[in-house]
Structures are given as structure tokens and as C-alpha cells.
Tab-separated table of C-alpha atoms in Angstrom:
chain	number	residue	atom	x	y	z
R	1	MET	CA	-8.556	16.108	26.047
R	2	MET	CA	-8.446	12.346	25.481
R	3	LYS	CA	-5.804	10.454	27.382
R	4	PHE	CA	-4.308	7.355	25.812
R	5	SER	CA	-1.209	5.211	26.072
R	6	VAL	CA	0.412	4.014	22.866
R	7	PHE	CA	3.092	1.505	21.877
R	8	GLN	CA	4.552	0.557	18.505
R	9	VAL	CA	6.979	-2.078	17.193
R	10	SER	CA	8.239	-2.971	13.722
R	11	ARG	CA	10.478	-5.969	12.973
R	12	ARG	CA	12.072	-7.113	9.738
R	13	GLY	CA	11.392	-10.832	10.136
R	14	GLY	CA	13.018	-13.073	7.523
R	15	ARG	CA	12.948	-10.425	4.791
R	16	PRO	CA	16.032	-8.608	3.416
R	17	ASN	CA	14.524	-5.251	4.399
R	18	ASN	CA	11.575	-3.830	6.305
R	19	GLU	CA	8.985	-2.287	3.969
R	20	ASP	CA	6.499	-1.489	6.763
R	21	ARG	CA	6.141	2.029	8.150
R	22	MET	CA	4.077	3.312	11.059
R	23	GLY	CA	3.726	6.385	13.211
R	24	TYR	CA	1.440	8.659	15.138
R	25	CYS	CA	1.108	12.350	15.920
R	26	TYR	CA	-1.322	14.399	17.953
R	27	THR	CA	-2.515	17.845	18.944
R	28	ARG	CA	-4.412	18.820	22.071
R	29	ASP	CA	-7.724	17.650	20.570
R	30	ALA	CA	-6.914	15.028	17.929
R	31	ALA	CA	-4.572	12.102	17.313
R	32	LEU	CA	-3.581	10.320	14.100
R	33	PHE	CA	-2.270	6.743	13.820
R	34	VAL	CA	-0.948	5.404	10.509
R	35	LEU	CA	0.426	2.069	9.315
R	36	ALA	CA	1.539	1.259	5.763
R	37	ASP	CA	2.922	-2.014	4.391
R	38	GLY	CA	4.992	-1.579	1.218
R	39	MET	CA	4.134	-4.306	-1.264
R	40	GLY	CA	6.602	-6.857	-2.541
R	41	GLY	CA	6.491	-7.746	-6.216
R	42	HIS	CA	6.849	-4.055	-7.058
R	43	PRO	CA	9.922	-1.835	-6.647
R	44	GLN	CA	10.677	0.175	-3.495
R	45	GLY	CA	7.713	-0.794	-1.340
R	46	GLU	CA	9.355	0.936	1.622
R	47	VAL	CA	9.367	4.223	-0.333
R	48	ALA	CA	5.627	3.941	-1.028
R	49	ALA	CA	4.960	3.215	2.660
R	50	GLN	CA	7.185	6.091	3.795
R	51	LEU	CA	5.555	8.545	1.349
R	52	ALA	CA	2.081	7.500	2.541
R	53	LEU	CA	3.039	7.978	6.195
R	54	GLN	CA	4.709	11.352	5.557
R	55	THR	CA	1.951	12.744	3.329
R	56	ILE	CA	-0.839	11.968	5.783
R	57	SER	CA	1.144	13.145	8.819
R	58	VAL	CA	2.027	16.471	7.180
R	59	LEU	CA	-1.595	17.072	6.159
R	60	PHE	CA	-2.755	16.256	9.696
R	61	GLN	CA	-0.270	18.690	11.231
R	62	ARG	CA	-1.388	21.340	8.746
R	63	GLN	CA	-5.137	20.858	9.261
R	64	ALA	CA	-5.604	19.898	12.919
R	65	HIS	CA	-5.849	23.308	14.641
R	66	PRO	CA	-6.122	21.674	17.134
R	67	ALA	CA	-8.967	19.538	15.710
R	68	LEU	CA	-9.881	18.526	12.147
R	69	ASP	CA	-12.967	20.159	10.613
R	70	ASP	CA	-14.196	16.947	8.983
R	71	VAL	CA	-12.392	13.736	9.927
R	72	GLN	CA	-13.854	11.538	7.156
R	73	GLN	CA	-13.030	14.159	4.545
R	74	PHE	CA	-9.492	14.461	5.932
R	75	LEU	CA	-8.895	10.694	5.819
R	76	SER	CA	-10.229	10.146	2.297
R	77	SER	CA	-8.490	13.202	0.805
R	78	SER	CA	-5.158	12.476	2.515
R	79	LEU	CA	-5.257	8.828	1.370
R	80	LEU	CA	-5.690	10.033	-2.226
R	81	ALA	CA	-2.975	12.667	-1.726
R	82	ALA	CA	-0.604	9.894	-0.581
R	83	HIS	CA	-1.526	7.810	-3.652
R	84	HIS	CA	-0.738	10.746	-5.991
R	85	GLN	CA	2.518	11.441	-4.151
R	86	ILE	CA	3.661	7.870	-4.886
R	87	LEU	CA	2.702	8.176	-8.578
R	88	ARG	CA	4.591	11.477	-8.808
R	89	TYR	CA	7.659	9.839	-7.264
R	90	ALA	CA	7.509	7.000	-9.827
R	91	ALA	CA	7.126	9.461	-12.727
R	92	ALA	CA	9.935	11.719	-11.476
R	93	ASN	CA	12.254	8.720	-11.247
R	94	GLY	CA	11.299	7.290	-14.657
R	95	MET	CA	10.051	4.039	-13.146
R	96	ASP	CA	8.220	1.517	-15.362
R	97	ASP	CA	6.361	0.137	-12.350
R	98	SER	CA	5.309	2.293	-9.402
R	99	PRO	CA	5.977	1.463	-5.740
R	100	ARG	CA	2.833	0.340	-3.912
R	101	THR	CA	1.598	0.134	-0.351
R	102	THR	CA	-1.383	-0.735	1.800
R	103	LEU	CA	-2.650	1.819	4.296
R	104	VAL	CA	-4.681	1.947	7.486
R	105	ALA	CA	-5.103	5.240	9.343
R	106	ALA	CA	-7.229	6.192	12.349
R	107	VAL	CA	-8.097	9.535	13.909
R	108	LEU	CA	-9.237	10.000	17.499
R	109	GLN	CA	-11.184	13.188	18.039
R	110	LYS	CA	-14.038	14.297	20.362
R	111	GLY	CA	-14.099	10.883	22.052
R	112	CYS	CA	-14.680	9.082	18.744
R	113	VAL	CA	-12.597	7.025	16.330
R	114	THR	CA	-12.737	7.259	12.531
R	115	TRP	CA	-10.595	5.182	10.204
R	116	VAL	CA	-9.780	4.541	6.568
R	117	HIS	CA	-8.073	1.529	5.025
R	118	CYS	CA	-6.903	0.313	1.641
R	119	GLY	CA	-5.439	-3.161	1.188
R	120	ASP	CA	-4.882	-5.747	3.929
R	121	SER	CA	-3.310	-3.849	6.803
R	122	ARG	CA	-5.898	-4.050	9.552
R	123	LEU	CA	-7.461	-2.142	12.411
R	124	TYR	CA	-8.761	-4.132	15.395
R	125	TRP	CA	-11.050	-2.507	17.965
R	126	LEU	CA	-11.290	-4.314	21.302
R	127	ARG	CA	-13.651	-3.641	24.193
R	128	GLY	CA	-14.047	-5.545	27.451
R	129	GLY	CA	-11.736	-8.337	26.315
R	130	ALA	CA	-13.670	-8.976	23.091
R	131	LEU	CA	-13.218	-8.038	19.443
R	132	LEU	CA	-15.730	-5.299	18.673
R	133	GLN	CA	-14.782	-4.658	15.037
R	134	ARG	CA	-12.017	-5.189	12.534
R	135	THR	CA	-11.459	-4.007	8.989
R	136	ARG	CA	-12.172	-6.299	6.032
R	137	ASP	CA	-9.183	-6.855	3.747
R	138	HIS	CA	-9.381	-5.762	0.138
R	139	THR	CA	-8.518	-9.238	-1.121
R	140	TYR	CA	-10.556	-11.317	-3.543
R	141	LEU	CA	-10.964	-13.995	-0.890
R	142	GLU	CA	-12.242	-11.710	1.882
R	143	MET	CA	-14.706	-10.034	-0.468
R	144	GLY	CA	-15.882	-13.464	-1.657
R	145	GLN	CA	-15.032	-12.882	-5.318
R	146	VAL	CA	-12.076	-15.073	-6.178
R	147	PRO	CA	-11.603	-14.761	-9.960
R	148	PRO	CA	-11.175	-17.969	-11.998
R	149	GLY	CA	-7.608	-19.257	-11.941
R	150	LEU	CA	-6.837	-17.616	-8.588
R	151	GLN	CA	-8.606	-20.216	-6.468
R	152	ARG	CA	-5.555	-22.353	-6.023
R	153	THR	CA	-2.786	-19.849	-6.531
R	154	ASN	CA	-3.064	-16.680	-4.473
R	155	ARG	CA	-6.420	-16.093	-2.878
R	156	ASN	CA	-4.916	-13.334	-0.755
R	157	LEU	CA	-4.236	-11.176	-3.798
R	158	LEU	CA	-5.116	-7.535	-3.155
R	159	PHE	CA	-7.405	-5.844	-5.656
R	160	THR	CA	-6.446	-2.339	-4.538
R	161	CYS	CA	-3.560	-0.428	-2.991
R	162	LEU	CA	-1.895	2.987	-3.060
R	163	GLY	CA	0.465	3.625	-5.985
R	164	SER	CA	-1.259	1.402	-8.543
R	165	PRO	CA	-2.292	2.838	-11.940
R	166	THR	CA	-5.977	2.691	-10.933
R	167	LYS	CA	-7.593	4.877	-8.293
R	168	PRO	CA	-7.473	3.170	-4.881
R	169	ILE	CA	-10.634	1.641	-3.436
R	170	TYR	CA	-10.887	2.361	0.270
R	171	ASP	CA	-13.302	1.948	3.171
R	172	LEU	CA	-14.154	4.606	5.735
R	173	ALA	CA	-15.762	3.978	9.122
R	174	GLY	CA	-16.814	6.271	11.943
R	175	PRO	CA	-16.913	8.516	13.790
R	176	LEU	CA	-17.825	5.923	16.430
R	177	PRO	CA	-17.796	6.658	20.184
R	178	LEU	CA	-14.959	5.217	22.264
R	179	GLU	CA	-15.336	4.010	25.847
R	180	GLN	CA	-12.891	3.981	28.738
R	181	GLY	CA	-10.467	1.057	28.324
R	182	ASP	CA	-11.075	0.526	24.588
R	183	ARG	CA	-8.043	-0.616	22.605
R	184	LEU	CA	-7.188	-0.052	18.970
R	185	LEU	CA	-4.534	-2.071	17.155
R	186	LEU	CA	-3.226	-1.256	13.668
R	187	CYS	CA	-1.102	-4.025	12.175
R	188	SER	CA	0.421	-5.382	8.972
R	189	ASP	CA	-0.445	-8.817	7.568
R	190	GLY	CA	2.832	-10.108	9.004
R	191	LEU	CA	1.011	-10.097	12.352
R	192	TRP	CA	-2.571	-11.158	11.605
R	193	GLY	CA	-1.584	-13.596	8.830
R	194	THR	CA	0.418	-15.627	11.332
R	195	LEU	CA	-1.537	-15.311	14.574
R	196	GLY	CA	-5.201	-14.998	13.641
R	197	ASP	CA	-7.960	-12.973	15.281
R	198	GLU	CA	-8.374	-15.094	18.434
R	199	ASP	CA	-4.698	-14.936	19.427
R	200	ILE	CA	-4.587	-11.225	18.717
R	201	THR	CA	-7.752	-10.535	20.711
R	202	ARG	CA	-6.645	-12.658	23.662
R	203	GLN	CA	-3.259	-10.966	24.008
R	204	ALA	CA	-4.235	-7.428	23.091
R	205	ALA	CA	-7.372	-7.333	25.245
R	206	HIS	CA	-5.871	-7.890	28.688
R	207	LEU	CA	-2.219	-6.869	28.844
R	208	PRO	CA	-1.134	-3.210	28.841
R	209	VAL	CA	-0.304	-2.169	25.246
R	210	SER	CA	3.383	-1.811	26.212
R	211	GLU	CA	3.427	-5.593	26.861
R	212	ALA	CA	0.781	-6.751	24.390
R	213	VAL	CA	2.363	-5.226	21.268
R	214	PRO	CA	5.912	-6.599	21.661
R	215	GLY	CA	4.423	-9.920	22.828
R	216	LEU	CA	2.251	-10.235	19.723
R	217	VAL	CA	5.094	-9.265	17.382
R	218	GLU	CA	7.454	-11.789	19.026
R	219	ALA	CA	4.803	-14.524	18.838
R	220	ALA	CA	4.230	-13.861	15.117
R	221	LEU	CA	7.969	-13.909	14.335
R	222	ARG	CA	8.461	-17.116	16.324
R	223	LYS	CA	5.514	-18.879	14.681
R	224	ALA	CA	6.456	-17.841	11.117
R	225	GLY	CA	10.120	-18.758	11.671
R	226	SER	CA	12.804	-17.874	9.137
R	227	HIS	CA	10.250	-17.054	6.422
R	228	SER	CA	8.504	-14.398	8.506
R	229	ASP	CA	7.189	-11.303	6.766
R	230	ASN	CA	7.850	-7.865	8.279
R	231	VAL	CA	5.717	-7.604	11.435
R	232	THR	CA	4.464	-4.187	12.494
R	233	ALA	CA	1.897	-3.063	15.043
R	234	VAL	CA	0.860	0.134	16.782
R	235	ALA	CA	-1.740	-0.012	19.551
R	236	LEU	CA	-3.383	2.427	21.896
R	237	GLU	CA	-5.546	2.191	24.945
């Protein structure tokens, strides 16, 4: 049995509503952490994020008895199941444009972590006060392929997400062994887009997660001011 402490916060920021969703669930032998950031510019981003969270959580509860047979297979198939659930919702409601969301999800099992992500919600893995790994965003800029005409406008444009007409592109990592004192942080771009990796690492590496998470979220909201995006984070130690 792995022991961990966990803390999560989600704040609306300067937006009319909060389109971020997050949650976690666990059995005796496995734990699932999920964060989804519903995308603006399309209708009902919060619905896409909620459907992604629900779909993956339900599949986890159904398949973790008390552990998952194949964690990578679970993460990739449940991500695609969430994507199809969003498309079904759009079709059932006669929507011209489907709701869309990013997704990052991690499973802890047998002392290892495995994760999947699609879009620009991130996972940070900290060890001994330093950043061990973080996910690479699925943006043209991060992948070094900014198409002509986007250079000046929106380099942070995502080229994949859940709920779009095309099949989502996603990255899987793990299983990778965890060590005592390791920390994992899942967060929306409202956090990392404002604070940056160094600030996040410094705060999340040393304080208990129950202090680090609200501290980071507050710092991001303060720095972004009245135009702040939704800021959401879930971390475990």
C-alpha cells in the first residue's frame, strides 16, 4: 500500500465561470489523479472537462480490482473513451461545434507512476527539491513547429485536445519508479502560464502540499490580476 498526502484547489480567476475540473480516486493498490481544462473559444468547455473527469474515474473504479491490469492501456483507452463521450454529447445536443478540453491523468500503482496527457495541462514531477520531469505541451511553439502566420498571433495554440473532430494526439509515460518524498503536481495553464517552472518548483518542492498548492494558486491569481485564467492544481507527496 502506497501512502500519500494530496491537496487540490481550483479558482475561477477573472473568468465568468470555471471550466477546469480535477479529482482523484483510489483503491487499496492504485490511485488515479485527473485534471482537465475546458477550452474557451468553443461552447461548454466545463462540460467537456467534466465528462473527461467522470469517464476516466468511472472506468478506473470499474477496472481497478484493486489494481489495474495494464496501466498504460487503461490511460490511453480511457482518454479515447472520454473523447468519444464528448463527441456523443455534442451530437445528442445538436451542437455545430463540440466542447473541448485538455487532459492530464496519472496513475500510481506498485510504487510507480504512469501518466497520459493531451493539450497543455501539465504534470510536474519533483524530487529532492528539483524538477525531475514535466510534460511537454501539445502547442505548436513547444513542439517547435509554428505554422506560418501564427508566429506573431498565438504561438500557444494547441494542435490537439479532447472533443475535436480529429482523433486526439496524446503522450504516455511510465511506469517509472517513485521514491520516498517525491511530489507530483497536475495543473492547468492558468498556473504554469503565470508562474513558470522555477517558481513552481521552488514552492512545490519544499512546503507540504497542503501549503504549496494554495500558495501557488494564490500567487498565480495575484500575478495575473483581473485577467487571470482559471487556476487549478492537484498535488501529492
